[in-house]
Coordinates of C-alpha atoms in Angstrom, one line a residue:
X1 CA 0.0 0.0 0.0
X2 CA 2.8 2.4 0.9
X3 CA 4.8 1.8 -2.2
X4 CA 1.8 1.8 -4.5
X5 CA 0.5 5.1 -3.2
X6 CA 3.8 6.8 -3.5
X7 CA 4.4 5.4 -7.0
X8 CA 1.0 6.8 -8.0
X9 CA 2.1 10.2 -6.6
X10 CA -0.3 10.0 -3.8
X11 CA 2.4 11.0 -1.3
X12 CA 0.2 12.2 1.5
X13 CA -1.9 9.0 1.4
X14 CA 1.3 6.9 1.3
X15 CA 2.8 8.6 4.4
X16 CA -0.5 8.3 6.2
X17 CA -0.6 4.6 5.6
X18 CA 3.0 4.3 6.8
X19 CA 2.1 6.1 10.1
X20 CA -1.0 3.9 10.5
X21 CA 1.2 0.9 10.0
X22 CA 3.5 1.9 12.8
X23 CA 0.7 2.7 15.1
X24 CA -0.6 -0.8 14.7
X25 CA 2.9 -2.2 15.5
X26 CA 3.9 -3.4 12.0
X27 CA 7.5 -3.0 10.9
X28 CA 7.9 -2.0 7.2
X29 CA 10.4 -3.8 5.1
X30 CA 13.3 -2.2 3.1
X31 CA 11.0 -1.4 0.2
X32 CA 8.5 0.5 2.3
X33 CA 11.2 2.5 4.1
X34 CA 13.0 3.2 0.8
X35 CA 9.8 4.5 -0.8
X36 CA 9.0 6.7 2.2
X37 CA 12.6 8.2 2.2
X38 CA 12.3 9.0 -1.5
X39 CA 8.9 10.7 -0.9
X40 CA 10.4 12.8 1.9
X41 CA 13.3 13.9 -0.4
X42 CA 10.8 15.0 -3.1
X43 CA 8.8 17.1 -0.6
X44 CA 10.2 20.5 0.4
X45 CA 8.6 20.1 3.9
X46 CA 9.6 16.5 4.4
X47 CA 12.9 17.1 6.1
X48 CA 11.9 16.4 9.7
X49 CA 9.8 13.3 8.7
X50 CA 12.7 12.0 6.6
X51 CA 15.1 12.3 9.5
X52 CA 12.7 10.4 11.8
X53 CA 12.4 7.6 9.2
X54 CA 16.3 7.4 9.0
X55 CA 16.5 7.1 12.7
X56 CA 13.9 4.3 12.6
X57 CA 15.9 2.5 9.9
X58 CA 19.0 2.7 12.1
X59 CA 17.0 1.4 15.1
X60 CA 15.8 -1.7 13.2
X61 CA 19.1 -2.3 11.4
X62 CA 18.1 -1.8 7.8
X63 CA 20.1 1.3 7.1
X64 CA 22.8 -0.7 5.3
X65 CA 20.4 -2.3 2.9
X66 CA 21.3 -1.1 -0.6
X67 CA 17.8 0.0 -1.4
X68 CA 17.2 1.8 1.9
X69 CA 20.8 3.2 1.9
X70 CA 20.4 4.5 -1.6
X71 CA 17.1 6.3 -0.7
X72 CA 18.6 7.8 2.4
X73 CA 21.7 9.0 0.4
X74 CA 19.5 10.6 -2.2
X75 CA 17.4 12.2 0.6
X76 CA 20.5 13.9 2.2
X77 CA 21.8 15.0 -1.2
X78 CA 18.5 16.7 -2.1
X79 CA 18.8 18.5 1.3
X80 CA 22.2 19.7 0.2
X81 CA 24.0 17.8 3.0
X82 CA 26.6 16.1 0.8
X83 CA 28.7 15.1 3.9
X84 CA 25.8 13.0 5.4
X85 CA 25.3 11.4 2.0
X86 CA 28.9 10.4 1.8
X87 CA 28.8 8.9 5.3
X88 CA 25.7 6.8 4.3
X89 CA 27.4 5.7 1.1
X90 CA 30.5 4.5 3.0
X91 CA 28.4 2.6 5.6
X92 CA 26.7 0.4 3.0
X93 CA 27.7 -3.2 3.1
X94 CA 26.8 -4.0 -0.5
X95 CA 27.2 -1.3 -3.0
X96 CA 25.5 -1.9 -6.4
X97 CA 25.3 0.3 -9.5
X98 CA 22.2 2.0 -8.1
X99 CA 24.2 3.2 -5.0
X100 CA 27.0 4.5 -7.2
X101 CA 24.5 6.3 -9.4
X102 CA 22.8 7.8 -6.3
X103 CA 26.2 9.1 -5.0
X104 CA 27.2 10.5 -8.4
X105 CA 23.8 12.1 -8.8
X106 CA 24.1 13.6 -5.3
X107 CA 27.4 15.2 -6.2
X108 CA 25.9 16.6 -9.5
X109 CA 22.8 17.9 -7.7
X110 CA 24.9 19.7 -5.1
X111 CA 27.3 21.2 -7.7
X112 CA 30.3 19.0 -6.9
X113 CA 31.2 18.2 -10.5
X114 CA 34.8 17.2 -9.8
X115 CA 33.7 14.7 -7.1
X116 CA 31.1 13.3 -9.5
X117 CA 33.8 12.7 -12.2
X118 CA 36.2 11.2 -9.7
X119 CA 33.6 8.8 -8.5
X120 CA 32.9 7.6 -12.0
X121 CA 36.6 7.1 -12.6
X122 CA 36.8 5.0 -9.4
X123 CA 33.7 3.0 -10.5
X124 CA 35.3 2.3 -13.9
X125 CA 38.6 1.2 -12.3
X126 CA 36.7 -1.3 -10.1
X127 CA 35.1 -2.7 -13.2
X128 CA 31.5 -1.8 -12.3
X129 CA 29.2 -1.5 -15.3
X130 CA 27.9 2.0 -15.9
X131 CA 24.3 2.2 -17.0
X132 CA 22.4 5.1 -18.6
X133 CA 21.7 6.8 -15.2
X134 CA 25.5 6.8 -14.4
X135 CA 26.2 8.4 -17.7
X136 CA 23.5 11.1 -17.3
X137 CA 24.8 12.0 -13.8
X138 CA 28.5 12.1 -14.9
X139 CA 27.7 14.2 -18.0
X140 CA 25.8 16.6 -15.7
X141 CA 29.0 16.8 -13.6
X142 CA 31.1 17.5 -16.7
X143 CA 28.6 20.3 -17.6
X144 CA 28.9 21.8 -14.1
X145 CA 32.7 21.8 -14.3
X146 CA 32.9 22.8 -18.0
X147 CA 35.1 19.7 -18.5
X148 CA 34.4 18.9 -22.1
X149 CA 37.4 16.7 -22.4
X150 CA 36.0 14.1 -19.9
X151 CA 32.6 14.5 -21.5
X152 CA 34.0 13.8 -24.9
X153 CA 35.7 10.7 -23.6
X154 CA 32.3 9.4 -22.3
X155 CA 30.8 10.3 -25.7
X156 CA 33.6 8.3 -27.5
X157 CA 33.0 5.2 -25.3
X158 CA 29.4 5.4 -26.2
X159 CA 30.1 5.6 -30.0
X160 CA 32.5 2.6 -29.6
X161 CA 29.7 0.6 -28.1
X162 CA 31.3 0.2 -24.7
X163 CA 28.6 2.2 -22.9
X164 CA 24.9 2.3 -23.2
X165 CA 23.4 4.9 -25.5
X166 CA 19.9 6.1 -25.1
X167 CA 17.8 9.2 -25.8
X168 CA 18.2 10.6 -22.2
X169 CA 22.0 10.2 -22.4
X170 CA 22.0 12.0 -25.8
X171 CA 19.9 14.8 -24.2
X172 CA 22.5 15.2 -21.4
X173 CA 25.4 15.3 -23.9
X174 CA 23.7 18.0 -26.1
X175 CA 23.0 20.0 -22.9
X176 CA 26.6 19.7 -21.9
X177 CA 27.9 20.8 -25.3
X178 CA 25.8 24.0 -25.8
X179 CA 26.1 25.0 -22.1
X180 CA 29.9 25.0 -22.2
X181 CA 31.3 27.2 -25.0
X182 CA 28.4 27.0 -27.3
X183 CA 29.8 24.0 -29.2
X184 CA 26.6 23.5 -31.2
X185 CA 28.2 21.5 -34.0
X186 CA 29.1 18.7 -31.5
X187 CA 25.5 18.8 -30.1
X188 CA 24.1 18.3 -33.5
X189 CA 26.7 15.6 -34.2
X190 CA 25.5 13.8 -31.1
X191 CA 22.0 13.8 -32.5
X192 CA 23.3 12.4 -35.8
X193 CA 25.2 9.6 -34.0
X194 CA 22.1 8.7 -32.1
X195 CA 20.1 8.3 -35.4
X196 CA 23.0 6.3 -36.9
X197 CA 23.0 3.9 -33.9
X198 CA 19.2 3.4 -34.3
X199 CA 18.3 5.0 -31.0
X200 CA 14.8 6.5 -31.1
X201 CA 14.5 10.1 -30.1
X202 CA 11.8 11.3 -27.8
X203 CA 10.2 14.7 -27.4
X204 CA 13.0 16.0 -25.0
X205 CA 15.6 14.9 -27.6
X206 CA 13.9 17.0 -30.3
X207 CA 13.4 19.9 -27.9
X208 CA 17.1 19.9 -27.1
X209 CA 18.3 19.7 -30.7
X210 CA 15.9 22.4 -31.8
X211 CA 17.3 24.6 -29.0
X212 CA 20.7 23.9 -30.3
X213 CA 19.7 24.9 -33.9
X214 CA 18.3 28.2 -32.5
X215 CA 21.4 29.0 -30.6
X216 CA 23.6 28.3 -33.5
X217 CA 21.3 30.4 -35.8
X218 CA 21.1 27.4 -38.2
X219 CA 17.7 28.0 -39.8
X220 CA 18.1 25.3 -42.4
X221 CA 18.9 22.7 -39.8
X222 CA 16.0 23.9 -37.7
X223 CA 13.6 23.2 -40.5
X224 CA 15.2 19.8 -41.2
X225 CA 14.8 18.8 -37.5
X226 CA 11.2 20.0 -37.6
X227 CA 10.6 17.7 -40.5
X228 CA 12.1 14.7 -38.7
X229 CA 10.1 15.5 -35.6
X230 CA 6.9 15.7 -37.7
X231 CA 7.7 12.4 -39.4
X232 CA 8.4 10.8 -35.9
X233 CA 5.1 12.1 -34.5
X234 CA 6.6 14.5 -32.0
X235 CA 6.0 17.8 -33.8
X236 CA 2.8 18.4 -31.8
X237 CA 4.2 17.6 -28.4
X238 CA 4.4 20.5 -25.9
X239 CA 8.1 20.7 -25.4
X240 CA 8.9 20.3 -29.1
X241 CA 6.3 23.0 -30.1
X242 CA 7.7 25.4 -27.5
X243 CA 11.2 25.0 -28.9
X244 CA 10.0 25.3 -32.5
X245 CA 8.1 28.5 -31.6
X246 CA 11.2 30.0 -30.0
X247 CA 13.3 29.0 -32.9
X248 CA 11.1 30.5 -35.6
X249 CA 10.7 33.7 -33.6
X250 CA 14.4 34.0 -33.3
X251 CA 14.7 33.6 -37.1
X252 CA 12.1 36.3 -37.6
X253 CA 9.5 33.8 -38.9
X254 CA 6.5 34.9 -36.7
X255 CA 4.1 33.4 -39.2
X256 CA 5.7 30.0 -39.0
X257 CA 5.8 30.1 -35.2
X258 CA 2.0 31.0 -35.2
X259 CA 1.4 27.9 -37.4
X260 CA 3.2 25.7 -34.9
X261 CA 1.3 27.2 -32.1
X262 CA -2.0 26.6 -33.8
X263 CA -1.1 22.9 -34.2
X264 CA -1.3 22.5 -30.4
X265 CA -4.7 21.0 -29.2
X266 CA -4.2 22.5 -25.8
X267 CA -1.2 24.9 -25.5
X268 CA 0.5 24.9 -22.2
X269 CA 1.4 28.1 -20.3
X270 CA 5.0 28.0 -21.7
X271 CA 3.7 28.0 -25.3
X272 CA 1.2 30.8 -24.5
X273 CA 3.9 32.9 -22.8
X274 CA 6.4 32.4 -25.7
X275 CA 3.8 33.4 -28.3
X276 CA 2.6 36.5 -26.4
X277 CA 6.1 37.6 -25.7
X278 CA 6.9 37.3 -29.4
X279 CA 3.9 39.5 -30.3
X280 CA 5.0 42.1 -27.8
X281 CA 8.7 42.0 -28.8
X282 CA 7.9 42.5 -32.5
X283 CA 5.3 45.3 -31.9
X284 CA 2.1 43.3 -32.5
X285 CA 0.5 44.7 -29.3
X286 CA -3.1 44.1 -30.4
X287 CA -2.3 40.5 -31.2
X288 CA -0.7 40.0 -27.8
X289 CA -3.9 41.3 -26.0
X290 CA -6.1 39.2 -28.3
X291 CA -4.0 36.1 -27.3
X292 CA -4.6 36.9 -23.7
X293 CA -8.3 36.9 -24.3
X294 CA -8.1 33.6 -26.1
X295 CA -6.1 32.1 -23.2
X296 CA -8.8 33.2 -20.7
X297 CA -11.6 31.9 -23.0
X298 CA -9.8 28.5 -22.9
X299 CA -10.3 28.5 -19.1
X300 CA -6.5 28.9 -18.5
X301 CA -5.1 31.3 -15.9
X302 CA -2.2 33.4 -17.2
X303 CA 0.9 33.4 -15.0
X304 CA 2.8 36.4 -13.8
X305 CA 5.2 36.5 -16.8
X306 CA 2.4 36.6 -19.3
X307 CA 0.7 39.4 -17.4
X308 CA 3.9 41.3 -17.3
X309 CA 4.4 41.0 -21.1
X310 CA 0.8 42.1 -21.7
X311 CA 1.3 45.2 -19.6
X312 CA 4.3 46.0 -21.7
X313 CA 2.1 45.9 -24.8
X314 CA -0.5 48.1 -23.1
X315 CA 2.2 50.7 -22.4
X316 CA 3.4 50.3 -26.0
X317 CA -0.1 51.1 -27.4
X318 CA -0.8 53.6 -24.7
X319 CA -4.0 51.7 -24.1
X320 CA -5.1 53.1 -20.7
X321 CA -8.4 51.3 -20.5
X322 CA -6.7 48.0 -21.4
X323 CA -4.1 48.7 -18.7
X324 CA -6.8 49.1 -16.1
X325 CA -8.5 45.9 -17.3
X326 CA -5.3 43.9 -17.0
X327 CA -4.6 45.4 -13.6
X328 CA -8.0 44.2 -12.4
X329 CA -7.3 40.7 -13.7
X330 CA -4.0 40.8 -11.8
X331 CA -5.8 41.7 -8.6
X332 CA -8.4 38.9 -9.2
X333 CA -5.7 36.3 -9.8
X334 CA -3.7 37.4 -6.7
X335 CA -0.5 38.5 -8.6
X336 CA -0.4 42.1 -7.3
X337 CA 2.2 41.2 -4.7
X338 CA 4.6 39.7 -7.3
X339 CA 7.5 42.1 -7.9
X340 CA 7.7 41.6 -11.7
X341 CA 4.0 42.2 -12.1
X342 CA 3.9 45.2 -9.7
X343 CA 6.7 46.9 -11.5
X344 CA 5.0 46.2 -14.9
X345 CA 1.7 47.7 -13.6
X346 CA 3.6 50.8 -12.4
X347 CA 5.5 51.2 -15.7
X348 CA 2.3 50.8 -17.8
X349 CA 0.4 53.5 -15.9
X350 CA 3.4 55.8 -16.1
X351 CA 3.7 55.3 -19.9
X352 CA 0.0 55.9 -20.3
X353 CA 0.4 59.3 -18.6
X354 CA -1.4 58.4 -15.4
X355 CA 1.4 59.1 -12.9
X356 CA -1.1 59.2 -10.0
X357 CA -2.2 55.6 -10.6
X358 CA 1.4 54.6 -10.9
X359 CA 2.1 56.2 -7.6
X360 CA -0.9 54.3 -6.1
X361 CA 0.5 51.0 -7.5
X362 CA 3.9 51.9 -5.9
X363 CA 2.4 52.6 -2.5
X364 CA 0.5 49.3 -2.6
X365 CA 3.6 47.3 -3.5
X366 CA 6.5 49.2 -1.8
X367 CA 5.8 47.3 1.4
X368 CA 7.6 44.4 -0.2
X369 CA 10.8 46.5 0.1
X370 CA 12.1 45.4 -3.3
X371 CA 14.6 47.6 -5.2
X372 CA 12.9 46.8 -8.5
X373 CA 9.7 48.6 -7.4
X374 CA 11.6 51.7 -6.3
X375 CA 13.6 51.8 -9.5
X376 CA 10.4 51.6 -11.6
X377 CA 8.9 54.5 -9.6
X378 CA 12.1 56.6 -9.9
X379 CA 12.2 56.1 -13.6
X380 CA 8.5 56.9 -14.0
X381 CA 8.9 60.2 -12.1
X382 CA 12.1 61.1 -14.1
X383 CA 10.3 60.4 -17.5
X384 CA 7.5 62.7 -16.4
X385 CA 9.9 65.5 -15.4
X386 CA 9.0 65.2 -11.8
X387 CA 12.6 65.2 -10.7
X388 CA 12.0 66.3 -7.1
X389 CA 9.7 63.3 -6.5
X390 CA 12.2 61.0 -8.1
X391 CA 14.9 62.1 -5.7
X392 CA 12.5 61.9 -2.8
X393 CA 11.7 58.3 -3.8
X394 CA 15.5 57.6 -3.8
X395 CA 15.7 58.9 -0.3
X396 CA 12.8 56.7 0.8
X397 CA 14.6 53.8 -0.7
X398 CA 17.6 54.4 1.5
X399 CA 15.4 54.8 4.5
X400 CA 14.0 51.3 3.7
X401 CA 17.6 49.9 3.9
X402 CA 17.5 48.9 0.3
X403 CA 20.8 48.9 -1.7
X404 CA 20.4 50.9 -4.9
X405 CA 21.3 49.2 -8.2
X406 CA 23.1 50.4 -11.2
X407 CA 19.7 51.3 -12.8
X408 CA 18.8 53.4 -9.7
X409 CA 21.9 55.6 -10.1
X410 CA 21.3 55.9 -13.9
X411 CA 17.8 57.3 -13.2
X412 CA 18.7 59.7 -10.3
X413 CA 21.8 61.1 -11.9
X414 CA 19.9 61.7 -15.2
X415 CA 17.2 63.4 -13.2
X416 CA 19.7 65.7 -11.5
X417 CA 21.1 66.6 -14.9
X418 CA 17.7 67.7 -16.2
X419 CA 17.1 70.2 -13.3
X420 CA 20.7 71.4 -12.9
X421 CA 21.4 69.7 -9.6
X422 CA 25.0 69.0 -10.5
X423 CA 26.3 69.0 -7.0
X424 CA 23.6 66.4 -5.9
X425 CA 24.3 64.3 -9.0
X426 CA 28.1 64.2 -8.3
X427 CA 27.4 63.3 -4.7
X428 CA 25.2 60.4 -5.8
X429 CA 28.0 59.3 -8.2
X430 CA 30.6 59.3 -5.4
X431 CA 28.2 57.5 -3.0
X432 CA 28.4 54.4 -5.2
X433 CA 31.7 53.6 -3.4
X434 CA 29.7 53.2 -0.1
X435 CA 27.8 50.3 -1.7
X436 CA 30.9 48.7 -3.2
X437 CA 29.7 49.3 -6.7
X438 CA 31.8 50.2 -9.8
X439 CA 30.1 52.7 -12.1
X440 CA 28.8 51.2 -15.3
X441 CA 29.2 52.8 -18.8
X442 CA 25.6 54.0 -18.6
X443 CA 26.3 55.8 -15.3
X444 CA 29.4 57.5 -16.7
X445 CA 27.3 58.5 -19.7
X446 CA 24.7 60.1 -17.5
X447 CA 27.3 61.9 -15.4
X448 CA 29.0 63.4 -18.5
X449 CA 25.6 64.4 -20.0
X450 CA 24.7 66.1 -16.7
X451 CA 28.0 68.0 -16.6
X452 CA 27.9 68.9 -20.3
X453 CA 24.3 70.0 -20.2
X454 CA 25.0 72.4 -17.3
X455 CA 28.2 73.9 -18.6
X456 CA 30.8 71.9 -16.7
X457 CA 32.6 71.0 -19.9
X458 CA 36.1 70.7 -18.7
X459 CA 35.0 68.4 -15.9
X460 CA 33.1 66.3 -18.4
X461 CA 36.3 66.2 -20.6
X462 CA 38.4 65.1 -17.6
X463 CA 36.0 62.2 -16.8
X464 CA 36.2 61.0 -20.4
X465 CA 40.0 61.1 -20.3
X466 CA 40.1 59.1 -17.1
X467 CA 37.5 56.5 -18.0
X468 CA 38.5 52.9 -16.9
X469 CA 37.7 51.8 -20.5
X470 CA 37.9 53.4 -23.9
X471 CA 35.4 56.2 -24.7
X472 CA 32.4 55.3 -26.9
X473 CA 30.5 57.4 -29.4
X474 CA 27.4 58.2 -27.2
X475 CA 29.4 59.8 -24.4
X476 CA 31.4 61.9 -26.8
X477 CA 28.2 63.1 -28.5
X478 CA 26.9 64.2 -25.1
X479 CA 30.0 66.4 -24.6
X480 CA 29.8 67.7 -28.2
X481 CA 26.2 68.7 -27.6
X482 CA 27.2 70.5 -24.5
X483 CA 29.9 72.4 -26.5
X484 CA 27.3 73.5 -29.0
X485 CA 24.9 74.5 -26.2
X486 CA 27.5 76.6 -24.4
X487 CA 29.5 77.8 -27.4
X488 CA 32.9 76.2 -26.7
X489 CA 34.5 75.9 -30.1
X490 CA 37.9 74.5 -29.1
X491 CA 36.5 71.7 -26.9
X492 CA 33.9 71.0 -29.6
X493 CA 36.7 70.4 -32.2
X494 CA 38.6 68.2 -29.8
X495 CA 35.5 66.1 -29.0
X496 CA 34.5 65.9 -32.7
X497 CA 38.0 64.7 -33.6
X498 CA 37.8 62.0 -30.9
X499 CA 34.4 61.0 -32.1
X500 CA 35.5 60.7 -35.8
X501 CA 38.4 58.5 -34.8
X502 CA 35.9 56.0 -33.4
X503 CA 33.3 56.3 -36.2
X504 CA 34.9 58.0 -39.2
X505 CA 31.7 57.7 -41.4
X506 CA 29.3 58.9 -38.7
X507 CA 27.7 62.2 -39.6
X508 CA 26.6 63.0 -36.1
X509 CA 29.9 64.7 -35.3
X510 CA 29.9 66.7 -38.5
X511 CA 26.2 67.7 -38.0
X512 CA 27.0 68.8 -34.4
X513 CA 30.1 70.7 -35.5
X514 CA 28.0 72.5 -38.1
X515 CA 25.7 73.6 -35.3
X516 CA 28.6 74.7 -33.2
X517 CA 30.2 76.8 -35.9
X518 CA 26.9 78.2 -37.2
X519 CA 25.8 79.4 -33.8
X520 CA 29.2 81.1 -33.3
X521 CA 28.9 82.8 -36.8
X522 CA 31.8 80.9 -38.2
X523 CA 30.2 80.1 -41.6
X524 CA 33.4 79.1 -43.4
X525 CA 34.0 76.2 -41.0
X526 CA 30.3 75.4 -40.9
X527 CA 30.3 75.0 -44.6
X528 CA 33.3 72.6 -44.4
X529 CA 31.5 70.6 -41.7
X530 CA 28.4 70.4 -43.9
X531 CA 30.5 69.1 -46.8
X532 CA 32.1 66.5 -44.6
X533 CA 28.6 65.4 -43.6
X534 CA 28.0 64.7 -47.3
X535 CA 31.3 62.9 -47.8
X536 CA 30.6 60.6 -44.9
X537 CA 27.6 59.3 -46.7
X538 CA 28.7 59.1 -50.3
X539 CA 28.3 55.3 -50.4
X540 CA 25.2 54.8 -48.2
X541 CA 22.9 53.6 -51.0
X542 CA 20.4 56.5 -50.4
X543 CA 20.2 59.9 -52.0
X544 CA 19.4 62.7 -49.7
X545 CA 19.3 66.3 -50.8
X546 CA 19.7 68.9 -48.1
X547 CA 18.7 72.5 -48.7
X548 CA 20.4 74.8 -46.2
X549 CA 20.0 78.5 -46.0
X550 CA 23.7 79.4 -45.3
X551 CA 26.0 82.2 -46.3
X552 CA 23.4 83.6 -48.8
X553 CA 23.2 80.4 -50.9
X554 CA 20.7 77.6 -51.4
X555 CA 23.0 74.7 -51.1
X556 CA 22.0 71.2 -52.3
X557 CA 24.2 68.5 -50.8
X558 CA 23.5 65.3 -52.7
X559 CA 24.4 62.3 -50.5
X560 CA 23.9 58.9 -52.0
X561 CA 23.1 57.8 -55.4
X562 CA 21.8 58.0 -58.9
X563 CA 18.5 56.7 -60.1
X564 CA 17.6 53.3 -61.5
X565 CA 18.6 54.1 -65.1
X566 CA 22.0 55.4 -64.2
X567 CA 21.5 59.0 -65.2
X568 CA 23.5 61.6 -63.4
X569 CA 22.1 63.8 -60.6
X570 CA 22.6 67.5 -61.3
X571 CA 22.8 69.7 -58.2
X572 CA 20.7 72.8 -57.8
X573 CA 22.7 75.9 -57.0
X574 CA 20.7 79.1 -56.9
X575 CA 21.4 82.5 -55.3
X576 CA 19.1 83.6 -52.6
X577 CA 17.4 86.9 -52.2
X578 CA 20.0 89.5 -51.5
X579 CA 18.0 90.8 -48.5
X580 CA 18.7 87.5 -46.7
X581 CA 21.2 88.0 -43.8
X582 CA 24.5 86.3 -44.7
X583 CA 24.8 84.9 -41.2
X584 CA 21.4 83.2 -41.3
X585 CA 21.3 79.4 -40.9
X586 CA 18.2 77.2 -40.9
X587 CA 17.7 73.8 -39.4
X588 CA 16.1 71.1 -41.5
X589 CA 12.4 71.1 -40.8
X590 CA 10.4 69.7 -43.7
X591 CA 10.9 66.5 -45.6
X592 CA 9.6 65.1 -48.8
X593 CA 10.2 61.5 -49.8
X594 CA 10.4 60.7 -53.5
X595 CA 11.1 57.2 -54.9
X596 CA 13.8 57.6 -57.5
X597 CA 13.2 54.1 -58.9
X598 CA 10.0 55.2 -60.6
X599 CA 11.5 58.1 -62.8
X600 CA 14.6 59.7 -64.0
X601 CA 16.0 62.5 -61.8
X602 CA 18.4 64.0 -64.4
X603 CA 18.6 67.7 -63.5
X604 CA 15.9 67.0 -61.0
X605 CA 13.4 68.0 -63.7
X606 CA 10.7 65.3 -63.3
X607 CA 8.7 66.2 -60.2
X608 CA 11.6 67.3 -58.0
X609 CA 12.4 70.7 -59.6
X610 CA 8.8 71.5 -59.6
X611 CA 8.7 70.9 -55.9
X612 CA 11.7 73.1 -55.4
X613 CA 10.1 75.9 -57.3
X614 CA 6.9 75.6 -55.3
X615 CA 8.8 75.7 -52.0
X616 CA 11.4 78.4 -53.0
X617 CA 9.3 80.9 -51.1
X618 CA 10.3 79.1 -47.9
X619 CA 13.8 80.5 -48.3
X620 CA 12.5 84.1 -47.7
X621 CA 11.0 82.9 -44.4
X622 CA 14.3 81.2 -43.5
X623 CA 12.9 77.7 -43.3
X624 CA 14.9 74.8 -44.6
X625 CA 13.7 71.6 -46.2
X626 CA 15.3 68.4 -47.5
X627 CA 14.2 65.8 -50.0
X628 CA 15.0 62.2 -49.5
X629 CA 15.6 60.1 -52.6
X630 CA 15.6 56.3 -52.3
X631 CA 17.7 54.4 -54.8
X632 CA 20.6 52.1 -55.4
X633 CA 24.3 52.7 -56.3
X634 CA 26.9 55.3 -55.5
X635 CA 27.4 58.9 -56.3
X636 CA 29.2 59.3 -59.6
X637 CA 32.4 61.3 -60.0
X638 CA 30.5 64.1 -61.9
X639 CA 28.1 64.6 -59.0
X640 CA 31.0 64.6 -56.5
X641 CA 32.7 67.3 -58.5
X642 CA 29.5 69.3 -58.8
X643 CA 28.9 69.1 -55.1
X644 CA 32.4 70.3 -54.4
X645 CA 31.9 73.3 -56.7
X646 CA 28.7 74.2 -54.8
X647 CA 30.6 74.3 -51.5
X648 CA 33.6 76.2 -52.6

């Protein structure tokens, strides 16, 4: 009765029968005691009961029985007490392969990969046959250690036929290969070896090999394995479908992943979650919400991860009513106390513009004292320009004895920069040392942006020069923007030079330099910067014509290409009204997109010149415009010379 109930997963009933048996004075045999010990090991709250059963086994003298000893050993290993498991193993009178497997599995379960491999070596020296459970346990040990050499030796013995090869063993081998160094080719070769040896794959096999194809970005192999799984009858199994859905999503084949999902008679929560996350990630917010409705109609209860994803889609569509509906569902299902869900609710309300509801959600969940909730509220306040509230929330976070994260400092330092609290921002930056934290690149970026925005340009430069790692384009652009804002020409040139060394063909530096020079009235250097902006894009495959009101000329900077029939682009060069101030400069404001594949743009006569004539009146009002031509090819040498003549 005891063994049968436990084998049928009626653990509570089995333990009750065991207790009733003892009350009536009956002594269970080794199989009853072993089954009870296994049941206690599988129950999180079965520790005390298991210890009592072990004491009883010691009292009646059955602790050295291989079956009982193996169960006791496994019990202690699952508790994490590997020392007690070793003592039980050493006390066994007769050690069979099951006991060896239990000890190796215990080592692997507790993270002692080296000991697991050593035990297998000892087992082999003693000539003890290793079955599939031994192999699975030792391969897991190799995976923990990252010891692929020993794992390959086991693989080689299997291929030579000296060891048993089965689908679970193959799954363990593939798992070892792609968890240690991403050796996906060896994982796929393992699958091929298995087919060659005539071993039938199961759903877990196909799931693992499909995961391998996804990680190696092998789309063709993914489709081939899908075909084999379909032929074997496993294509509609839950684990296989989940792996197929993830793979097709990674390859950008959302339609194929949806077809696989629709093949499932009753999708499990993992499949629903994967599909909904894919819709959200690729911007199909309405489809994500529709999938949630279908899930509820199927009498399924969404988990916290699905609800978090749905809230992200609500924030993406700024669907305030939908956000409130999902929030109500969260409260109904009892997930409002979950940190991931609570932060998603807060973020969704903030992105929908309802900062008061976000604050209410924060007040309800901040009792959990989790740094994620506080970070979400600080970010929400900062995005809404309520910097004082963001800093107050940071102070409350410290009062709650919570350690700020990197994300916390990014938010509060950025907030200080927007309201000019430079001293406060620098103090927050220095306080990171109190928490034993090294500033991340994002934090350095926020610090430089804060200093540059508020005129502390030399301090920002000094930070860039003393960074613990090489400067990157974004941080240099922040300093260059500050130079433009505060009119520092020398530092702007230095920063632009640094930026162009990192990204020579990036026009951001030239564009910012143009703004620096033009705002200082240095039109000669501004013109050169504008021409370099053109040069940086002469091979981009797009034609963009900029019309800038600058130094009394309407300048057309042709960046990109010629039209489909290979005719040359002729630049427009016309003198402006003499009354226009020579120092005037106009930012690009209006844009017209024209597909150059449909017509010839020689001399810009067909459609384009007409538009220029119609909009020429804009020049008198000092408003600039640009036309964007899409096409293929490179700017020819004639157009290059023409553009140079315009700018000289």
